[in-house]
């Protein structure tokens, strides 16, 4: 009889885990559906506005460090450095924040 009670307990625990997993995945898929539906309910002008904002942020984050590096490498007192050496020199001496200095 002890084997039966142990197997019953193991099966019960396994069923509890399966039930909690199914409930959480069902809850997640329900939330995903609501979020997708709300995103689809946006007007076209709102979607365009959001897309433009995201593109603007991406261009500043990607372009500002390259612009800083270009300006530093064009200085007359800078040695002939590669892009990698120039980038490493800026980050090593002034820190990572120096690449975004001057962006609003």
Backbone atoms as SQL, in Angstrom:
CREATE TABLE atoms (id INTEGER PRIMARY KEY, chain TEXT, resi INTEGER, resn TEXT, atom TEXT, x REAL, y REAL, z REAL);
INSERT INTO atoms VALUES
  (1, 'A', 1, 'UNK', 'N', 0.808, -1.209, 0.000),
  (2, 'A', 1, 'UNK', 'CA', 0.000, 0.000, 0.000),
  (3, 'A', 1, 'UNK', 'C', 0.845, 1.263, 0.000),
  (4, 'A', 2, 'UNK', 'N', 2.078, 1.309, 0.605),
  (5, 'A', 2, 'UNK', 'CA', 2.861, 2.529, 0.579),
  (6, 'A', 2, 'UNK', 'C', 3.211, 2.974, -0.831),
  (7, 'A', 3, 'UNK', 'N', 3.427, 2.010, -1.725),
  (8, 'A', 3, 'UNK', 'CA', 3.757, 2.400, -3.094),
  (9, 'A', 3, 'UNK', 'C', 2.587, 3.119, -3.745),
  (10, 'A', 4, 'UNK', 'N', 1.382, 2.671, -3.468),
  (11, 'A', 4, 'UNK', 'CA', 0.206, 3.311, -4.050),
  (12, 'A', 4, 'UNK', 'C', 0.042, 4.742, -3.551),
  (13, 'A', 5, 'UNK', 'N', 0.248, 4.969, -2.277),
  (14, 'A', 5, 'UNK', 'CA', 0.101, 6.328, -1.754),
  (15, 'A', 5, 'UNK', 'C', 1.210, 7.234, -2.269),
  (16, 'A', 6, 'UNK', 'N', 2.428, 6.675, -2.433),
  (17, 'A', 6, 'UNK', 'CA', 3.525, 7.482, -2.984),
  (18, 'A', 6, 'UNK', 'C', 3.262, 7.832, -4.435),
  (19, 'A', 7, 'UNK', 'N', 2.805, 6.850, -5.222),
  (20, 'A', 7, 'UNK', 'CA', 2.529, 7.131, -6.625),
  (21, 'A', 7, 'UNK', 'C', 1.361, 8.111, -6.751),
  (22, 'A', 8, 'UNK', 'N', 0.376, 7.996, -5.855),
  (23, 'A', 8, 'UNK', 'CA', -0.736, 8.945, -5.875),
  (24, 'A', 8, 'UNK', 'C', -0.238, 10.358, -5.593),
  (25, 'A', 9, 'UNK', 'N', 0.654, 10.491, -4.615),
  (26, 'A', 9, 'UNK', 'CA', 1.211, 11.801, -4.281),
  (27, 'A', 9, 'UNK', 'C', 2.020, 12.358, -5.439),
  (28, 'A', 10, 'UNK', 'N', 2.840, 11.522, -6.076),
  (29, 'A', 10, 'UNK', 'CA', 3.634, 11.971, -7.220),
  (30, 'A', 10, 'UNK', 'C', 2.743, 12.410, -8.373),
  (31, 'A', 11, 'UNK', 'N', 1.707, 11.610, -8.659),
  (32, 'A', 11, 'UNK', 'CA', 0.772, 11.972, -9.734),
  (33, 'A', 11, 'UNK', 'C', 0.038, 13.256, -9.410),
  (34, 'A', 12, 'UNK', 'N', -0.333, 13.422, -8.156),
  (35, 'A', 12, 'UNK', 'CA', -1.033, 14.629, -7.736),
  (36, 'A', 12, 'UNK', 'C', -0.146, 15.861, -7.925),
  (37, 'A', 13, 'UNK', 'N', 1.116, 15.745, -7.529),
  (38, 'A', 13, 'UNK', 'CA', 2.061, 16.857, -7.695),
  (39, 'A', 13, 'UNK', 'C', 2.266, 17.171, -9.177),
  (40, 'A', 14, 'UNK', 'N', 2.398, 16.130, -10.000),
  (41, 'A', 14, 'UNK', 'CA', 2.588, 16.326, -11.430),
  (42, 'A', 14, 'UNK', 'C', 1.380, 17.037, -12.048),
  (43, 'A', 15, 'UNK', 'N', 0.183, 16.656, -11.621),
  (44, 'A', 15, 'UNK', 'CA', -1.020, 17.304, -12.132),
  (45, 'A', 15, 'UNK', 'C', -1.100, 18.762, -11.698),
  (46, 'A', 16, 'UNK', 'N', -0.662, 19.053, -10.469),
  (47, 'A', 16, 'UNK', 'CA', -0.653, 20.438, -10.000),
  (48, 'A', 16, 'UNK', 'C', 0.287, 21.295, -10.844),
  (49, 'A', 17, 'UNK', 'N', 1.461, 20.742, -11.153),
  (50, 'A', 17, 'UNK', 'CA', 2.432, 21.481, -11.963),
  (51, 'A', 17, 'UNK', 'C', 1.875, 21.713, -13.367),
  (52, 'A', 18, 'UNK', 'N', 1.263, 20.685, -13.951),
  (53, 'A', 18, 'UNK', 'CA', 0.683, 20.838, -15.284),
  (54, 'A', 18, 'UNK', 'C', -0.439, 21.860, -15.287),
  (55, 'A', 19, 'UNK', 'N', -1.277, 21.831, -14.264),
  (56, 'A', 19, 'UNK', 'CA', -2.387, 22.776, -14.193),
  (57, 'A', 19, 'UNK', 'C', -1.885, 24.208, -14.045),
  (58, 'A', 20, 'UNK', 'N', -0.857, 24.413, -13.227),
  (59, 'A', 20, 'UNK', 'CA', -0.342, 25.774, -13.056),
  (60, 'A', 20, 'UNK', 'C', 0.341, 26.246, -14.328),
  (61, 'A', 21, 'UNK', 'N', 1.034, 25.347, -15.037),
  (62, 'A', 21, 'UNK', 'CA', 1.684, 25.715, -16.287),
  (63, 'A', 21, 'UNK', 'C', 0.647, 26.086, -17.337),
  (64, 'A', 22, 'UNK', 'N', -0.405, 25.287, -17.434),
  (65, 'A', 22, 'UNK', 'CA', -1.459, 25.581, -18.408),
  (66, 'A', 22, 'UNK', 'C', -2.166, 26.882, -18.082),
  (67, 'A', 23, 'UNK', 'N', -2.397, 27.138, -16.799),
  (68, 'A', 23, 'UNK', 'CA', -3.081, 28.373, -16.408),
  (69, 'A', 23, 'UNK', 'C', -2.220, 29.585, -16.721),
  (70, 'A', 24, 'UNK', 'N', -0.925, 29.508, -16.442),
  (71, 'A', 24, 'UNK', 'CA', -0.073, 30.670, -16.695),
  (72, 'A', 24, 'UNK', 'C', 0.112, 30.900, -18.185),
  (73, 'A', 25, 'UNK', 'N', 0.235, 29.838, -18.990),
  (74, 'A', 25, 'UNK', 'CA', 0.392, 30.035, -20.426),
  (75, 'A', 25, 'UNK', 'C', -0.900, 30.565, -21.024),
  (76, 'A', 26, 'UNK', 'N', -2.035, 30.123, -20.512),
  (77, 'A', 26, 'UNK', 'CA', -3.313, 30.639, -20.987),
  (78, 'A', 26, 'UNK', 'C', -3.445, 32.112, -20.635),
  (79, 'A', 27, 'UNK', 'N', -2.999, 32.478, -19.436),
  (80, 'A', 27, 'UNK', 'CA', -3.059, 33.877, -19.013),
  (81, 'A', 27, 'UNK', 'C', -2.156, 34.736, -19.892),
  (82, 'A', 28, 'UNK', 'N', -0.937, 34.231, -20.187),
  (83, 'A', 28, 'UNK', 'CA', -0.001, 34.973, -21.022),
  (84, 'A', 28, 'UNK', 'C', -0.555, 35.165, -22.421),
  (85, 'A', 29, 'UNK', 'N', -1.117, 34.111, -23.007),
  (86, 'A', 29, 'UNK', 'CA', -1.628, 34.240, -24.364),
  (87, 'A', 29, 'UNK', 'C', -2.824, 35.184, -24.390),
  (88, 'A', 30, 'UNK', 'N', -3.601, 35.221, -23.324),
  (89, 'A', 30, 'UNK', 'CA', -4.714, 36.146, -23.234),
  (90, 'A', 30, 'UNK', 'C', -4.204, 37.585, -23.192),
  (91, 'A', 31, 'UNK', 'N', -3.155, 37.845, -22.406),
  (92, 'A', 31, 'UNK', 'CA', -2.573, 39.177, -22.337),
  (93, 'A', 31, 'UNK', 'C', -1.979, 39.581, -23.674),
  (94, 'A', 32, 'UNK', 'N', -1.289, 38.663, -24.329),
  (95, 'A', 32, 'UNK', 'CA', -0.709, 38.951, -25.636),
  (96, 'A', 32, 'UNK', 'C', -1.791, 39.329, -26.628),
  (97, 'A', 33, 'UNK', 'N', -2.895, 38.614, -26.572),
  (98, 'A', 33, 'UNK', 'CA', -4.002, 38.912, -27.484),
  (99, 'A', 33, 'UNK', 'C', -4.554, 40.313, -27.235),
  (100, 'A', 34, 'UNK', 'N', -4.689, 40.685, -25.967),
  (101, 'A', 34, 'UNK', 'CA', -5.205, 42.015, -25.631),
  (102, 'A', 34, 'UNK', 'C', -4.233, 43.096, -26.089),
  (103, 'A', 35, 'UNK', 'N', -2.938, 42.881, -25.876),
  (104, 'A', 35, 'UNK', 'CA', -1.944, 43.871, -26.291),
  (105, 'A', 35, 'UNK', 'C', -1.938, 44.011, -27.800),
  (106, 'A', 36, 'UNK', 'N', -1.958, 42.900, -28.524),
  (107, 'A', 36, 'UNK', 'CA', -1.982, 42.966, -29.993),
  (108, 'A', 36, 'UNK', 'C', -3.233, 43.670, -30.486),
  (109, 'A', 37, 'UNK', 'N', -4.373, 43.390, -29.855),
  (110, 'A', 37, 'UNK', 'CA', -5.618, 44.018, -30.281),
  (111, 'A', 37, 'UNK', 'C', -5.562, 45.524, -30.066),
  (112, 'A', 38, 'UNK', 'N', -4.999, 45.953, -28.938),
  (113, 'A', 38, 'UNK', 'CA', -4.885, 47.383, -28.686),
  (114, 'A', 38, 'UNK', 'C', -3.933, 48.049, -29.659),
  (115, 'A', 39, 'UNK', 'N', -2.849, 47.358, -30.029),
  (116, 'A', 39, 'UNK', 'CA', -1.913, 47.935, -30.984),
  (117, 'A', 39, 'UNK', 'C', -2.561, 48.047, -32.357),
  (118, 'A', 40, 'UNK', 'N', -3.419, 47.103, -32.695),
  (119, 'A', 40, 'UNK', 'CA', -4.088, 47.160, -33.988),
  (120, 'A', 40, 'UNK', 'C', -5.178, 48.218, -34.003),
  (121, 'A', 41, 'UNK', 'N', -5.666, 48.598, -32.833),
  (122, 'A', 41, 'UNK', 'CA', -6.732, 49.594, -32.764),
  (123, 'A', 41, 'UNK', 'C', -6.216, 51.025, -32.892),
  (124, 'A', 42, 'UNK', 'N', -4.909, 51.230, -32.965),
  (125, 'A', 42, 'UNK', 'CA', -4.359, 52.575, -33.094),
  (126, 'A', 42, 'UNK', 'C', -4.659, 53.125, -34.478),
  (127, 'A', 43, 'UNK', 'N', -4.865, 54.417, -34.527),
  (128, 'A', 43, 'UNK', 'CA', -5.118, 55.038, -35.827),
  (129, 'A', 43, 'UNK', 'C', -3.832, 55.042, -36.645),
  (130, 'A', 44, 'UNK', 'N', -3.940, 55.128, -37.960),
  (131, 'A', 44, 'UNK', 'CA', -2.737, 55.125, -38.796),
  (132, 'A', 44, 'UNK', 'C', -1.791, 56.283, -38.487),
  (133, 'A', 45, 'UNK', 'N', -2.330, 57.445, -38.154),
  (134, 'A', 45, 'UNK', 'CA', -1.454, 58.570, -37.847),
  (135, 'A', 45, 'UNK', 'C', -0.706, 58.346, -36.530),
  (136, 'A', 46, 'UNK', 'N', -1.337, 57.687, -35.568),
  (137, 'A', 46, 'UNK', 'CA', -0.665, 57.377, -34.311),
  (138, 'A', 46, 'UNK', 'C', 0.440, 56.353, -34.536),
  (139, 'A', 47, 'UNK', 'N', 0.175, 55.347, -35.372),
  (140, 'A', 47, 'UNK', 'CA', 1.202, 54.362, -35.700),
  (141, 'A', 47, 'UNK', 'C', 2.380, 55.029, -36.399),
  (142, 'A', 48, 'UNK', 'N', 2.093, 55.952, -37.323),
  (143, 'A', 48, 'UNK', 'CA', 3.168, 56.672, -38.020),
  (144, 'A', 48, 'UNK', 'C', 3.982, 57.519, -37.050),
  (145, 'A', 49, 'UNK', 'N', 3.300, 58.167, -36.114),
  (146, 'A', 49, 'UNK', 'CA', 3.975, 58.994, -35.122),
  (147, 'A', 49, 'UNK', 'C', 4.912, 58.146, -34.256),
  (148, 'A', 50, 'UNK', 'N', 4.408, 57.003, -33.794),
  (149, 'A', 50, 'UNK', 'CA', 5.227, 56.112, -32.965),
  (150, 'A', 50, 'UNK', 'C', 6.410, 55.554, -33.762),
  (151, 'A', 51, 'UNK', 'N', 6.178, 55.180, -35.008),
  (152, 'A', 51, 'UNK', 'CA', 7.261, 54.653, -35.838),
  (153, 'A', 51, 'UNK', 'C', 8.323, 55.717, -36.071),
  (154, 'A', 52, 'UNK', 'N', 7.915, 56.960, -36.286),
  (155, 'A', 52, 'UNK', 'CA', 8.869, 58.053, -36.460),
  (156, 'A', 52, 'UNK', 'C', 9.674, 58.319, -35.202),
  (157, 'A', 53, 'UNK', 'N', 9.028, 58.248, -34.058),
  (158, 'A', 53, 'UNK', 'CA', 9.736, 58.446, -32.796),
  (159, 'A', 53, 'UNK', 'C', 10.767, 57.366, -32.541),
  (160, 'A', 54, 'UNK', 'N', 10.388, 56.129, -32.812),
  (161, 'A', 54, 'UNK', 'CA', 11.327, 55.022, -32.627),
  (162, 'A', 54, 'UNK', 'C', 12.498, 55.151, -33.605),
  (163, 'A', 55, 'UNK', 'N', 12.213, 55.531, -34.843),
  (164, 'A', 55, 'UNK', 'CA', 13.283, 55.710, -35.828),
  (165, 'A', 55, 'UNK', 'C', 14.211, 56.849, -35.430),
  (166, 'A', 56, 'UNK', 'N', 13.671, 57.921, -34.874),
  (167, 'A', 56, 'UNK', 'CA', 14.493, 59.039, -34.431),
  (168, 'A', 56, 'UNK', 'C', 15.428, 58.652, -33.294),
  (169, 'A', 57, 'UNK', 'N', 14.905, 57.909, -32.348),
  (170, 'A', 57, 'UNK', 'CA', 15.732, 57.457, -31.228),
  (171, 'A', 57, 'UNK', 'C', 16.830, 56.527, -31.729),
  (172, 'A', 58, 'UNK', 'N', 16.482, 55.635, -32.641),
  (173, 'A', 58, 'UNK', 'CA', 17.474, 54.700, -33.172),
  (174, 'A', 58, 'UNK', 'C', 18.569, 55.431, -33.941),
  (175, 'A', 59, 'UNK', 'N', 18.198, 56.476, -34.672),
  (176, 'A', 59, 'UNK', 'CA', 19.216, 57.203, -35.439),
  (177, 'A', 59, 'UNK', 'C', 20.156, 57.980, -34.516),
  (178, 'A', 60, 'UNK', 'N', 19.645, 58.525, -33.429),
  (179, 'A', 60, 'UNK', 'CA', 20.511, 59.250, -32.489),
  (180, 'A', 60, 'UNK', 'C', 21.428, 58.282, -31.753),
  (181, 'A', 61, 'UNK', 'N', 20.863, 57.164, -31.286),
  (182, 'A', 61, 'UNK', 'CA', 21.662, 56.188, -30.551),
  (183, 'A', 61, 'UNK', 'C', 22.735, 55.582, -31.449),
  (184, 'A', 62, 'UNK', 'N', 22.420, 55.355, -32.695),
  (185, 'A', 62, 'UNK', 'CA', 23.393, 54.775, -33.602),
  (186, 'A', 62, 'UNK', 'C', 24.324, 55.787, -34.229),
  (187, 'A', 63, 'UNK', 'N', 23.835, 57.002, -34.459),
  (188, 'A', 63, 'UNK', 'CA', 24.628, 57.996, -35.180),
  (189, 'A', 63, 'UNK', 'C', 25.498, 58.881, -34.327),
  (190, 'A', 64, 'UNK', 'N', 25.090, 59.169, -33.118),
  (191, 'A', 64, 'UNK', 'CA', 25.857, 60.083, -32.261),
  (192, 'A', 64, 'UNK', 'C', 27.270, 59.585, -31.967),
  (193, 'A', 65, 'UNK', 'N', 27.452, 58.326, -31.604),
  (194, 'A', 65, 'UNK', 'CA', 28.823, 57.865, -31.353),
  (195, 'A', 65, 'UNK', 'C', 29.704, 57.948, -32.603),
  (196, 'A', 66, 'UNK', 'N', 29.141, 57.650, -33.763),
  (197, 'A', 66, 'UNK', 'CA', 29.926, 57.729, -34.995),
  (198, 'A', 66, 'UNK', 'C', 30.278, 59.170, -35.334),
  (199, 'A', 67, 'UNK', 'N', 29.382, 60.080, -35.060),
  (200, 'A', 67, 'UNK', 'CA', 29.651, 61.494, -35.319),
  (201, 'A', 67, 'UNK', 'C', 30.754, 62.012, -34.387),
  (202, 'A', 68, 'UNK', 'N', 30.687, 61.654, -33.116),
  (203, 'A', 68, 'UNK', 'CA', 31.730, 62.042, -32.157),
  (204, 'A', 68, 'UNK', 'C', 33.075, 61.481, -32.602),
  (205, 'A', 69, 'UNK', 'N', 33.090, 60.229, -33.012),
  (206, 'A', 69, 'UNK', 'CA', 34.319, 59.584, -33.458),
  (207, 'A', 69, 'UNK', 'C', 34.868, 60.265, -34.712),
  (208, 'A', 70, 'UNK', 'N', 34.001, 60.615, -35.651),
  (209, 'A', 70, 'UNK', 'CA', 34.431, 61.297, -36.873),
  (210, 'A', 70, 'UNK', 'C', 35.082, 62.633, -36.555),
  (211, 'A', 71, 'UNK', 'N', 34.464, 63.388, -35.667),
  (212, 'A', 71, 'UNK', 'CA', 35.006, 64.695, -35.303),
  (213, 'A', 71, 'UNK', 'C', 36.357, 64.553, -34.612),
  (214, 'A', 72, 'UNK', 'N', 36.466, 63.583, -33.700),
  (215, 'A', 72, 'UNK', 'CA', 37.730, 63.386, -32.983),
  (216, 'A', 72, 'UNK', 'C', 38.855, 62.960, -33.929),
  (217, 'A', 73, 'UNK', 'N', 38.540, 62.126, -34.903),
  (218, 'A', 73, 'UNK', 'CA', 39.565, 61.653, -35.831),
  (219, 'A', 73, 'UNK', 'C', 39.975, 62.728, -36.836),
  (220, 'A', 74, 'UNK', 'N', 39.139, 63.744, -37.035),
  (221, 'A', 74, 'UNK', 'CA', 39.476, 64.826, -37.958),
  (222, 'A', 74, 'UNK', 'C', 40.314, 65.921, -37.309),
  (223, 'A', 75, 'UNK', 'N', 40.522, 65.845, -36.014),
  (224, 'A', 75, 'UNK', 'CA', 41.327, 66.853, -35.332),
  (225, 'A', 75, 'UNK', 'C', 42.760, 66.804, -35.850),
  (226, 'A', 76, 'UNK', 'N', 43.395, 67.973, -36.039),
  (227, 'A', 76, 'UNK', 'CA', 44.747, 67.985, -36.595),
  (228, 'A', 76, 'UNK', 'C', 45.794, 67.317, -35.702),
  (229, 'A', 77, 'UNK', 'N', 45.585, 67.316, -34.404),
  (230, 'A', 77, 'UNK', 'CA', 46.585, 66.729, -33.515),
  (231, 'A', 77, 'UNK', 'C', 46.387, 65.232, -33.281),
  (232, 'A', 78, 'UNK', 'N', 45.372, 64.633, -33.891),
  (233, 'A', 78, 'UNK', 'CA', 45.164, 63.194, -33.688),
  (234, 'A', 78, 'UNK', 'C', 46.057, 62.405, -34.639),
  (235, 'A', 79, 'UNK', 'N', 46.583, 61.316, -34.140),
  (236, 'A', 79, 'UNK', 'CA', 47.431, 60.458, -34.959),
  (237, 'A', 79, 'UNK', 'C', 46.554, 59.682, -35.936),
  (238, 'A', 80, 'UNK', 'N', 47.172, 59.006, -36.847),
  (239, 'A', 80, 'UNK', 'CA', 46.429, 58.179, -37.794),
  (240, 'A', 80, 'UNK', 'C', 45.917, 56.942, -37.061),
  (241, 'A', 81, 'UNK', 'N', 44.657, 56.982, -36.671),
  (242, 'A', 81, 'UNK', 'CA', 44.050, 55.886, -35.927),
  (243, 'A', 81, 'UNK', 'C', 42.952, 55.245, -36.764),
  (244, 'A', 82, 'UNK', 'N', 42.726, 53.973, -36.552),
  (245, 'A', 82, 'UNK', 'CA', 41.583, 53.324, -37.182),
  (246, 'A', 82, 'UNK', 'C', 40.330, 53.670, -36.374),
  (247, 'A', 83, 'UNK', 'N', 39.182, 53.317, -36.909),
  (248, 'A', 83, 'UNK', 'CA', 37.934, 53.574, -36.185),
  (249, 'A', 83, 'UNK', 'C', 37.931, 52.831, -34.843),
  (250, 'A', 84, 'UNK', 'N', 38.399, 51.600, -34.869),
  (251, 'A', 84, 'UNK', 'CA', 38.416, 50.809, -33.641),
  (252, 'A', 84, 'UNK', 'C', 39.349, 51.430, -32.598),
  (253, 'A', 85, 'UNK', 'N', 40.521, 51.859, -33.016),
  (254, 'A', 85, 'UNK', 'CA', 41.466, 52.473, -32.075),
  (255, 'A', 85, 'UNK', 'C', 40.919, 53.786, -31.532),
  (256, 'A', 86, 'UNK', 'N', 40.292, 54.582, -32.402),
  (257, 'A', 86, 'UNK', 'CA', 39.708, 55.843, -31.948),
  (258, 'A', 86, 'UNK', 'C', 38.580, 55.630, -30.963),
  (259, 'A', 87, 'UNK', 'N', 37.713, 54.662, -31.263),
  (260, 'A', 87, 'UNK', 'CA', 36.597, 54.351, -30.369),
  (261, 'A', 87, 'UNK', 'C', 37.108, 53.830, -29.033),
  (262, 'A', 88, 'UNK', 'N', 38.082, 52.949, -29.088),
  (263, 'A', 88, 'UNK', 'CA', 38.662, 52.407, -27.852),
  (264, 'A', 88, 'UNK', 'C', 39.339, 53.516, -27.036),
  (265, 'A', 89, 'UNK', 'N', 40.009, 54.429, -27.700),
  (266, 'A', 89, 'UNK', 'CA', 40.670, 55.523, -26.992),
  (267, 'A', 89, 'UNK', 'C', 39.687, 56.443, -26.290),
  (268, 'A', 90, 'UNK', 'N', 38.581, 56.760, -26.947),
  (269, 'A', 90, 'UNK', 'CA', 37.569, 57.622, -26.329),
  (270, 'A', 90, 'UNK', 'C', 36.950, 56.933, -25.116),
  (271, 'A', 91, 'UNK', 'N', 36.568, 55.678, -25.285),
  (272, 'A', 91, 'UNK', 'CA', 35.914, 54.950, -24.185),
  (273, 'A', 91, 'UNK', 'C', 36.889, 54.721, -23.028),
  (274, 'A', 92, 'UNK', 'N', 38.162, 54.449, -23.345),
  (275, 'A', 92, 'UNK', 'CA', 39.146, 54.175, -22.287),
  (276, 'A', 92, 'UNK', 'C', 39.477, 55.427, -21.479),
  (277, 'A', 93, 'UNK', 'N', 39.579, 56.581, -22.156),
  (278, 'A', 93, 'UNK', 'CA', 39.988, 57.789, -21.434),
  (279, 'A', 93, 'UNK', 'C', 38.820, 58.547, -20.826),
  (280, 'A', 94, 'UNK', 'N', 37.682, 58.605, -21.538),
  (281, 'A', 94, 'UNK', 'CA', 36.573, 59.447, -21.075),
  (282, 'A', 94, 'UNK', 'C', 35.346, 58.670, -20.648),
  (283, 'A', 95, 'UNK', 'N', 35.295, 57.414, -20.954),
  (284, 'A', 95, 'UNK', 'CA', 34.136, 56.602, -20.591),
  (285, 'A', 95, 'UNK', 'C', 33.134, 56.517, -21.716),
  (286, 'A', 96, 'UNK', 'N', 32.186, 55.612, -21.563),
  (287, 'A', 96, 'UNK', 'CA', 31.172, 55.365, -22.583),
  (288, 'A', 96, 'UNK', 'C', 30.249, 56.559, -22.793),
  (289, 'A', 97, 'UNK', 'N', 30.021, 57.321, -21.743),
  (290, 'A', 97, 'UNK', 'CA', 29.114, 58.480, -21.838),
  (291, 'A', 97, 'UNK', 'C', 29.665, 59.562, -22.766),
  (292, 'A', 98, 'UNK', 'N', 30.964, 59.567, -23.006),
  (293, 'A', 98, 'UNK', 'CA', 31.559, 60.571, -23.883),
  (294, 'A', 98, 'UNK', 'C', 31.044, 60.436, -25.310),
  (295, 'A', 99, 'UNK', 'N', 30.644, 59.231, -25.697),
  (296, 'A', 99, 'UNK', 'CA', 30.137, 59.025, -27.053),
  (297, 'A', 99, 'UNK', 'C', 28.765, 59.663, -27.255),
  (298, 'A', 100, 'UNK', 'N', 28.069, 59.949, -26.192),
  (299, 'A', 100, 'UNK', 'CA', 26.742, 60.541, -26.293),
  (300, 'A', 100, 'UNK', 'C', 26.699, 61.961, -25.742),
  (301, 'A', 101, 'UNK', 'N', 27.859, 62.537, -25.466),
  (302, 'A', 101, 'UNK', 'CA', 27.909, 63.891, -24.952),
  (303, 'A', 101, 'UNK', 'C', 27.391, 64.854, -26.015),
  (304, 'A', 102, 'UNK', 'N', 26.507, 65.728, -25.638),
  (305, 'A', 102, 'UNK', 'CA', 25.963, 66.708, -26.565),
  (306, 'A', 102, 'UNK', 'C', 24.632, 66.325, -27.165),
  (307, 'A', 103, 'UNK', 'N', 24.180, 65.106, -26.943),
  (308, 'A', 103, 'UNK', 'CA', 22.858, 64.721, -27.443),
  (309, 'A', 103, 'UNK', 'C', 21.832, 65.125, -26.397),
  (310, 'A', 104, 'UNK', 'N', 20.717, 65.603, -26.871),
  (311, 'A', 104, 'UNK', 'CA', 19.677, 66.079, -25.945),
  (312, 'A', 104, 'UNK', 'C', 18.726, 64.986, -25.573);
